[in-house]
Coordinates of C-alpha atoms in Angstrom, one line a residue:
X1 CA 78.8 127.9 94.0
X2 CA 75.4 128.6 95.3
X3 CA 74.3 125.4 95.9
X4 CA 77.6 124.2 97.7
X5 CA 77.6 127.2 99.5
X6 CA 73.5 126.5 101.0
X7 CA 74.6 122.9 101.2
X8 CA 77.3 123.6 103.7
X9 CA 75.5 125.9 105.8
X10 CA 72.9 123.3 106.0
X11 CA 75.4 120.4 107.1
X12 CA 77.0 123.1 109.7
X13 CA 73.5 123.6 111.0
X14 CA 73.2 119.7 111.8
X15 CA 77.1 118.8 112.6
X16 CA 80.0 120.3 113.7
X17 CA 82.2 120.1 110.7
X18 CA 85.3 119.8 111.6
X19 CA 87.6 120.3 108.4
X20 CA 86.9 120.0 104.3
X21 CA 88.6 117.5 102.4
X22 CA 89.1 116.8 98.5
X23 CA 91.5 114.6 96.4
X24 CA 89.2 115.4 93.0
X25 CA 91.0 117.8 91.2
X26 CA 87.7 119.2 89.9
X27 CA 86.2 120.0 93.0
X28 CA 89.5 122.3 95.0
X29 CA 88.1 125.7 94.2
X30 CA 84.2 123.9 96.0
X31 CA 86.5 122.8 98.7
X32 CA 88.1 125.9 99.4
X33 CA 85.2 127.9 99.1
X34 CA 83.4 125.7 101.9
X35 CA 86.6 125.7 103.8
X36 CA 86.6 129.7 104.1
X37 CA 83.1 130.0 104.3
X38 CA 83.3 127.7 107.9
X39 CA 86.4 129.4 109.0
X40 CA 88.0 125.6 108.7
X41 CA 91.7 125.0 107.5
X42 CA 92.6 125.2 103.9
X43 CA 93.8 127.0 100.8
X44 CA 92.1 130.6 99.7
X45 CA 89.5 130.4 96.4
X46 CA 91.7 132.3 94.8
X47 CA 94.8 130.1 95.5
X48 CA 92.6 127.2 94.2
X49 CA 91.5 129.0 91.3
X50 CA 94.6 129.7 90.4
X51 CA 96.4 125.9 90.4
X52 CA 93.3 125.1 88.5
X53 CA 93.4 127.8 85.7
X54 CA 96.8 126.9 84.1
X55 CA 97.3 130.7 82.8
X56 CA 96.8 132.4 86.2
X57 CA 99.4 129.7 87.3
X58 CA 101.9 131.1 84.8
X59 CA 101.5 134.5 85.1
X60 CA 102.5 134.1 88.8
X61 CA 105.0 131.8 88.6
X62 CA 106.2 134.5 85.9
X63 CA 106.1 137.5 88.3
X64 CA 107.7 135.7 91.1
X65 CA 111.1 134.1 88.8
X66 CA 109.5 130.5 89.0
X67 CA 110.9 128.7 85.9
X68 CA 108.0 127.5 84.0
X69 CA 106.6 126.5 80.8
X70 CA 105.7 129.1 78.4
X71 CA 102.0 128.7 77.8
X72 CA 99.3 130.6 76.0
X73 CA 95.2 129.3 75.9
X74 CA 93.7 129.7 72.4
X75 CA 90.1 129.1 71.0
X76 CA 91.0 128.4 67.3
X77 CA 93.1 126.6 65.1
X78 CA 94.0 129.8 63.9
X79 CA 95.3 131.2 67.6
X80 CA 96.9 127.9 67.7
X81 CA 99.3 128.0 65.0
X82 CA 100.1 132.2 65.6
X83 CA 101.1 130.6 69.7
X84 CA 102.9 127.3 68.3
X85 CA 104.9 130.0 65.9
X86 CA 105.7 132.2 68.9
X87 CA 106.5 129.7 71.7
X88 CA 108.4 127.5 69.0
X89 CA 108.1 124.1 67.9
X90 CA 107.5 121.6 69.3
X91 CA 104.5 122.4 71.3
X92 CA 102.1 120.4 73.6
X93 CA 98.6 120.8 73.4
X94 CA 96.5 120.3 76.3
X95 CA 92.8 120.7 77.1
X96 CA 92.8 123.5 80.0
X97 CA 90.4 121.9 82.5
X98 CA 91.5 118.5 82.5
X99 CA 93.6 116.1 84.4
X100 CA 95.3 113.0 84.1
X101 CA 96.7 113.8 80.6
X102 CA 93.5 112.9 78.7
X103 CA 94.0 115.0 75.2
X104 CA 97.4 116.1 76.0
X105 CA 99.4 115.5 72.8
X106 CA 102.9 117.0 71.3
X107 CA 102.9 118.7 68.3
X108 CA 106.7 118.0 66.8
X109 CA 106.2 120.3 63.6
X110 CA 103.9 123.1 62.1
X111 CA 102.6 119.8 59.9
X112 CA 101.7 117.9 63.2
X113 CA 99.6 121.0 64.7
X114 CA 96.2 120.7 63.1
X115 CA 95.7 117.5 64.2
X116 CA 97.3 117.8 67.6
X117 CA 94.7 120.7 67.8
X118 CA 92.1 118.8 67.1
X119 CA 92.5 115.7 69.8
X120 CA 92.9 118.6 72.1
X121 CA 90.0 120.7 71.2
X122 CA 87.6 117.7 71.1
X123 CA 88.9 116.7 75.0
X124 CA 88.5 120.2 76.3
X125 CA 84.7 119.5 74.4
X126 CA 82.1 122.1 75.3
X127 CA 85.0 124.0 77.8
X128 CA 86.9 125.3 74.1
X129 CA 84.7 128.8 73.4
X130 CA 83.2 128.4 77.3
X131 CA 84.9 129.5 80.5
X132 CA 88.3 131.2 81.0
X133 CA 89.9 128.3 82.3
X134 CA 88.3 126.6 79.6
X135 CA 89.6 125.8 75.8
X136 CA 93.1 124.2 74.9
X137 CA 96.6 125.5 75.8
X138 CA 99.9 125.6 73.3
X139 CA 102.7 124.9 75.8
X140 CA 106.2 125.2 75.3
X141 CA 107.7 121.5 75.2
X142 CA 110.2 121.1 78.2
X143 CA 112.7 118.1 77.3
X144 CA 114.1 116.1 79.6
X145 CA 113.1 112.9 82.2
X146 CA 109.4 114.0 84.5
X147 CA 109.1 114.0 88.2
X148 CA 106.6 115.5 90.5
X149 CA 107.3 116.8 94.2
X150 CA 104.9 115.7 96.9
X151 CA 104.4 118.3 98.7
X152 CA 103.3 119.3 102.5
X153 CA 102.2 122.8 103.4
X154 CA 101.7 123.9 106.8
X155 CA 100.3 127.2 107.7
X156 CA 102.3 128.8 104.7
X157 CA 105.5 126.4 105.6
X158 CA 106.2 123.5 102.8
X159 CA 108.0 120.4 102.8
X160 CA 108.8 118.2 100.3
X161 CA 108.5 114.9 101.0
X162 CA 109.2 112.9 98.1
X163 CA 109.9 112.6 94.5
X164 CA 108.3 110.5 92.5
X165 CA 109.6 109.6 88.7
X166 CA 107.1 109.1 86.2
X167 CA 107.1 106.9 83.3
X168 CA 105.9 107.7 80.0
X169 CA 104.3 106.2 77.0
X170 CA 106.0 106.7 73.4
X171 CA 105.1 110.1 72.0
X172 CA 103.3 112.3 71.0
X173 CA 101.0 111.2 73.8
X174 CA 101.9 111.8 77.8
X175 CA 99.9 108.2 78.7
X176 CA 101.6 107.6 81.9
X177 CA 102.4 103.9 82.7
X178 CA 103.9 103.9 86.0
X179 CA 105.8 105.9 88.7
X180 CA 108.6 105.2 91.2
X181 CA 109.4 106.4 94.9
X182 CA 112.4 105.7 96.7
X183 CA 113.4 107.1 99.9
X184 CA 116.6 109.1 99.9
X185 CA 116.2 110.3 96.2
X186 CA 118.8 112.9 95.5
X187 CA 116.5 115.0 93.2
X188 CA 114.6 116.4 96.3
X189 CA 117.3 118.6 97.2
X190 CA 117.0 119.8 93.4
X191 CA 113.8 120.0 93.0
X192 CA 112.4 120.4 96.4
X193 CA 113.3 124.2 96.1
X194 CA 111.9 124.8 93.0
X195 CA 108.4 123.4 93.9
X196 CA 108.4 125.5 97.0
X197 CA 108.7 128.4 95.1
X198 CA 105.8 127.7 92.6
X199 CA 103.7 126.8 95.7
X200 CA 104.5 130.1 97.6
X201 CA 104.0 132.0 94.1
X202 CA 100.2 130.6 94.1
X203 CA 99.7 131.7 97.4
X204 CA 99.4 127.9 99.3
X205 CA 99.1 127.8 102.4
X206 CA 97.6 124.4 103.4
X207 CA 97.3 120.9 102.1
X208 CA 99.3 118.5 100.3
X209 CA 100.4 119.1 96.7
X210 CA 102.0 117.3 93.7
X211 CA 104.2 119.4 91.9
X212 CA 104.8 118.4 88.5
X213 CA 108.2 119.1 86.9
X214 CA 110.7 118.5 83.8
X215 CA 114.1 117.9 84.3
X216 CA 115.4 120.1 81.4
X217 CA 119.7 121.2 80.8
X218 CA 119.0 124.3 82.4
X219 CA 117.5 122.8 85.8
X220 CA 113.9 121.8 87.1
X221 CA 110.9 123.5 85.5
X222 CA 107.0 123.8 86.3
X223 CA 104.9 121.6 84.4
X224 CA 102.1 122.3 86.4
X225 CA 100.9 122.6 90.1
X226 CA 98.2 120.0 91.0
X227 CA 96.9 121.2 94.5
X228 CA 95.6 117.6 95.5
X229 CA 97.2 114.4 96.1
X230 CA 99.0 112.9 93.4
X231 CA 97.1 110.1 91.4
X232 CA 98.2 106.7 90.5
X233 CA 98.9 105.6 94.1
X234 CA 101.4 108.2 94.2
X235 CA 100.7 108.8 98.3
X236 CA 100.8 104.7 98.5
X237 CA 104.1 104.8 96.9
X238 CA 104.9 107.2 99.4
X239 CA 104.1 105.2 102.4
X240 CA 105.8 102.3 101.2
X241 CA 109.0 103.9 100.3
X242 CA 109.4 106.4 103.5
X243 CA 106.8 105.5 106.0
X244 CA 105.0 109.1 105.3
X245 CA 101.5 108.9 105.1
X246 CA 100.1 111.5 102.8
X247 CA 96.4 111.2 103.2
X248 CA 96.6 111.1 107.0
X249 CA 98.7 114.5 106.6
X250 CA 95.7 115.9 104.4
X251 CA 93.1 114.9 107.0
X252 CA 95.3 116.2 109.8
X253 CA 96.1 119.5 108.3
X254 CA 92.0 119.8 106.9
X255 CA 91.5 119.7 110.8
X256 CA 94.4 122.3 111.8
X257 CA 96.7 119.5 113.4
X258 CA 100.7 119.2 112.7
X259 CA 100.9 116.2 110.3
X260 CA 103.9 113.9 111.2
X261 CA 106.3 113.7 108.4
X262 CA 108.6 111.7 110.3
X263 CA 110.6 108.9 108.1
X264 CA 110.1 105.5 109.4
X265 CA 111.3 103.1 106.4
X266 CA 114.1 103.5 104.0
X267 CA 112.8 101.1 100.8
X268 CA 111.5 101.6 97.1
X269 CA 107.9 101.4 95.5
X270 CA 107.0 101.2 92.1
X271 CA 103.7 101.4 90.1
X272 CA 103.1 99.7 86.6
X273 CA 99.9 100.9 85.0
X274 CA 98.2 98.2 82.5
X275 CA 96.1 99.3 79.4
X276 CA 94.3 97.7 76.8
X277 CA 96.3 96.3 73.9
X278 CA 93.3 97.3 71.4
X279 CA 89.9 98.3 71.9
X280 CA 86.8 96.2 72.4
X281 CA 85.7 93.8 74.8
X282 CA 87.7 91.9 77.3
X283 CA 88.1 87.9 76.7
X284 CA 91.1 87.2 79.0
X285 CA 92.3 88.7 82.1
X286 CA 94.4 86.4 84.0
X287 CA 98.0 86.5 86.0
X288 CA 99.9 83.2 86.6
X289 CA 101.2 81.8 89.6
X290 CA 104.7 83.0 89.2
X291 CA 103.6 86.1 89.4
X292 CA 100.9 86.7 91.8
X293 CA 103.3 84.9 94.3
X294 CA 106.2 86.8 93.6
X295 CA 107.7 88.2 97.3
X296 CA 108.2 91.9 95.8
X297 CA 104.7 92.1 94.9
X298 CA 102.7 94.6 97.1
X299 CA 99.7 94.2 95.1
X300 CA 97.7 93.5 91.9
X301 CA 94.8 94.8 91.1
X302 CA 92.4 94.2 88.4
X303 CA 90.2 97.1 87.7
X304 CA 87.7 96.1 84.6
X305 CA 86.6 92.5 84.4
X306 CA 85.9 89.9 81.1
X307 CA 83.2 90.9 79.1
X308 CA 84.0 95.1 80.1
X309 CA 84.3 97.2 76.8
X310 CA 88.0 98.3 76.9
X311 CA 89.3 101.4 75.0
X312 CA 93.0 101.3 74.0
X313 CA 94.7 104.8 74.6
X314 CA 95.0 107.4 73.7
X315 CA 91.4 107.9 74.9
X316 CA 89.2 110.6 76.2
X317 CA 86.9 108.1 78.2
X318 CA 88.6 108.0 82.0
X319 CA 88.6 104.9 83.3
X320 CA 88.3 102.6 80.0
X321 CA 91.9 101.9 78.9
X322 CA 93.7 100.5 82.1
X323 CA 93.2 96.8 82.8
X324 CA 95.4 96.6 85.9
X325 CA 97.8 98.4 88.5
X326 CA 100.6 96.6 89.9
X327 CA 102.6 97.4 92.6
X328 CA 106.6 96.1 93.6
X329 CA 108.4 96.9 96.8
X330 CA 112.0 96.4 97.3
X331 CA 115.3 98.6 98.2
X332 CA 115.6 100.2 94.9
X333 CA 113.6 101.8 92.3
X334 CA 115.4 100.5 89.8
X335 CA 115.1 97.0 91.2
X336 CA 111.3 97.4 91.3
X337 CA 110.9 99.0 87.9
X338 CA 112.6 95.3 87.0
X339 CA 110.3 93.6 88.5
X340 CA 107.4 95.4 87.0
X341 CA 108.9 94.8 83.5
X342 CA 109.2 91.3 84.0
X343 CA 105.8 90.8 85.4
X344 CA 104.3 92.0 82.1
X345 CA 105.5 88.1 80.6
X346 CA 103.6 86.6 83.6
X347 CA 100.1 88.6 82.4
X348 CA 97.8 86.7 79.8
X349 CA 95.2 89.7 78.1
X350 CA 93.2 89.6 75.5
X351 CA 90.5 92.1 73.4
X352 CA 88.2 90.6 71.0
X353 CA 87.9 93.9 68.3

């Protein structure tokens, strides 16, 4: 934090900075640190060391009634089977200081664990016997559908925005494969309250947020608190859907404006995420005409080209197992998430192994 710290005072010596900025999830607590140090707009380092170290996160939503997951870190196989035997089976495993669910597994049974633990341990990598917010955590499994709240906070106010529904790949992994947004959604008067609270229980005070929840029988729960902007698009959903723009509101707040959260559509957006269908090198990317003409389609993107190495997921390499995004606009979610489905018979991909 040194560095950052002489690196700031030297750009505040040559500019007038204005406001601080991240969307990297591994660079909030930096952020927030440079933030304070300039007297700019943001979030405290602690607040931003706690939505990044997943047991300070539960030990506040614990003392302020948040409904969470139960969660303990461990360092062993050992620790992880003594947790897993507390919490109950099943269990999800997750390496503490990443994002994006790389080495996030479920663990269904006792007989599941060691491996489970191992696909963790060796994402979390040199983090397992390292920092505090290092190593792997044994999480109590929440059932039920997963949504995340965007989230604007304003000077210790928060709105919710939007929710957006997440689609998952087929257990025991969490690969997501696309998200929905559509304006209106019911589930923000449900779970709009609940991702308040968790905010207020870190201590948030600016910034935009993506609050990730399960929707279990006895009402919304805290996956986890992510305090960025939500991946995958998510804010472009956003827009689409509601007219909201999420990254303007982050730059606006970062510079101690009023964002304008103002509604000015009323549609849906979707988001289909394409992977690899086996790893090795690309030989075939290609979309036909019927569907890269399609009048719902917002945009398709291809993001590694023929001849790219390709890893099919689960994999702890970021950026090696998606092919493609595609996004569909229309008045529903449900009529996008159609769309998206069919457009996976218009899509021609093919590894050579």
């Amino acid at each position: 934090m040194a560095a950052v710290s002489a690196a700031a005072d030297a750009l505040a010596r040559r500019h007038t900075v204005a406001g601080v900025l991240t969307w990297d999830e591994f660079a909030l607590v930096s952020a927030a640190h440079v933030a304070a140090r300039l007297n700019l707009f943001g979030n405290s380092t602690a607040t931003a060391a706690a939505s990044r170290n997943k047991a300070a996160s539960r030990a506040a939503f614990a003392a302020c009634g948040v409904p969470s997951a139960e969660s303990t870190r461990v360092t062993t196989l050992r620790e992880a089977r003594l947790a897993a035997a507390r919490i109950g089976y099943p269990v999800v495993l997750k390496p503490t200081g990443h994002a994006g669910s790389v080495g996030v597994i479920k663990a269904e049974r006792a007989h599941d664990l060691p491996g489970a633990y191992t696909h963790a341990s060796r994402a979390a990598g040199d983090d397992l016997r390292g920092r505090e917010e290092g190593g792997v955590r044994v999480e109590e499994y929440l059932d039920g559908p997963e949504i995340s709240v965007e989230c604007v906070t304003v000077r210790g106010v928060t709105t919710p925005v939007a929710i957006t529904r997440k689609q998952l790949g087929p257990e025991p992994h969490f690969e997501e494969v696309g998200h929905s947004v559509e304006a209106g959604d019911p589930l923000l008067a449900l779970a709009g309250p609940v991702a308040i609270a968790a905010l207020n229980a870190l201590g948030v005070a600016n910034g935009i947020s993506h609050v990730e929840l399960r929707l279990t029988d006895t009402g919304p729960r805290i996956v986890e608190v992510n305090g960025r902007l939500g991946g995958d698009l998510i804010p472009h959903l956003v827009k689409q859907a509601t007219g909201i723009d999420l990254p303007r509101a982050a730059a606006d707040i970062a510079l101690g404006r009023d964002p304008d959260l103002t509604p000015t559509c009323r549609k849906a957006a979707a988001i289909s995420l394409i992977y690899a269908p086996a790893t090795g090198r690309l030989a075939r990317a290609h979309a036909d005409d019927a569907l890269t003409s399609a009048p719902w389609l917002e945009r398709l993107v291809w993001e590694r080209e023929v001849g790219d190495m390709v890893n099919a997921p689960p994999t702890d390499e970021i950026g090696t197992a998606r092919l493609a995004h595609i996004v569909a606009i229309d008045t529903t979610a449900e009529r996008c998430l159609q769309h998206l489905a069919e457009a996976e018979d218009h899509l021609a991909i093919a590894v050579d192994s």
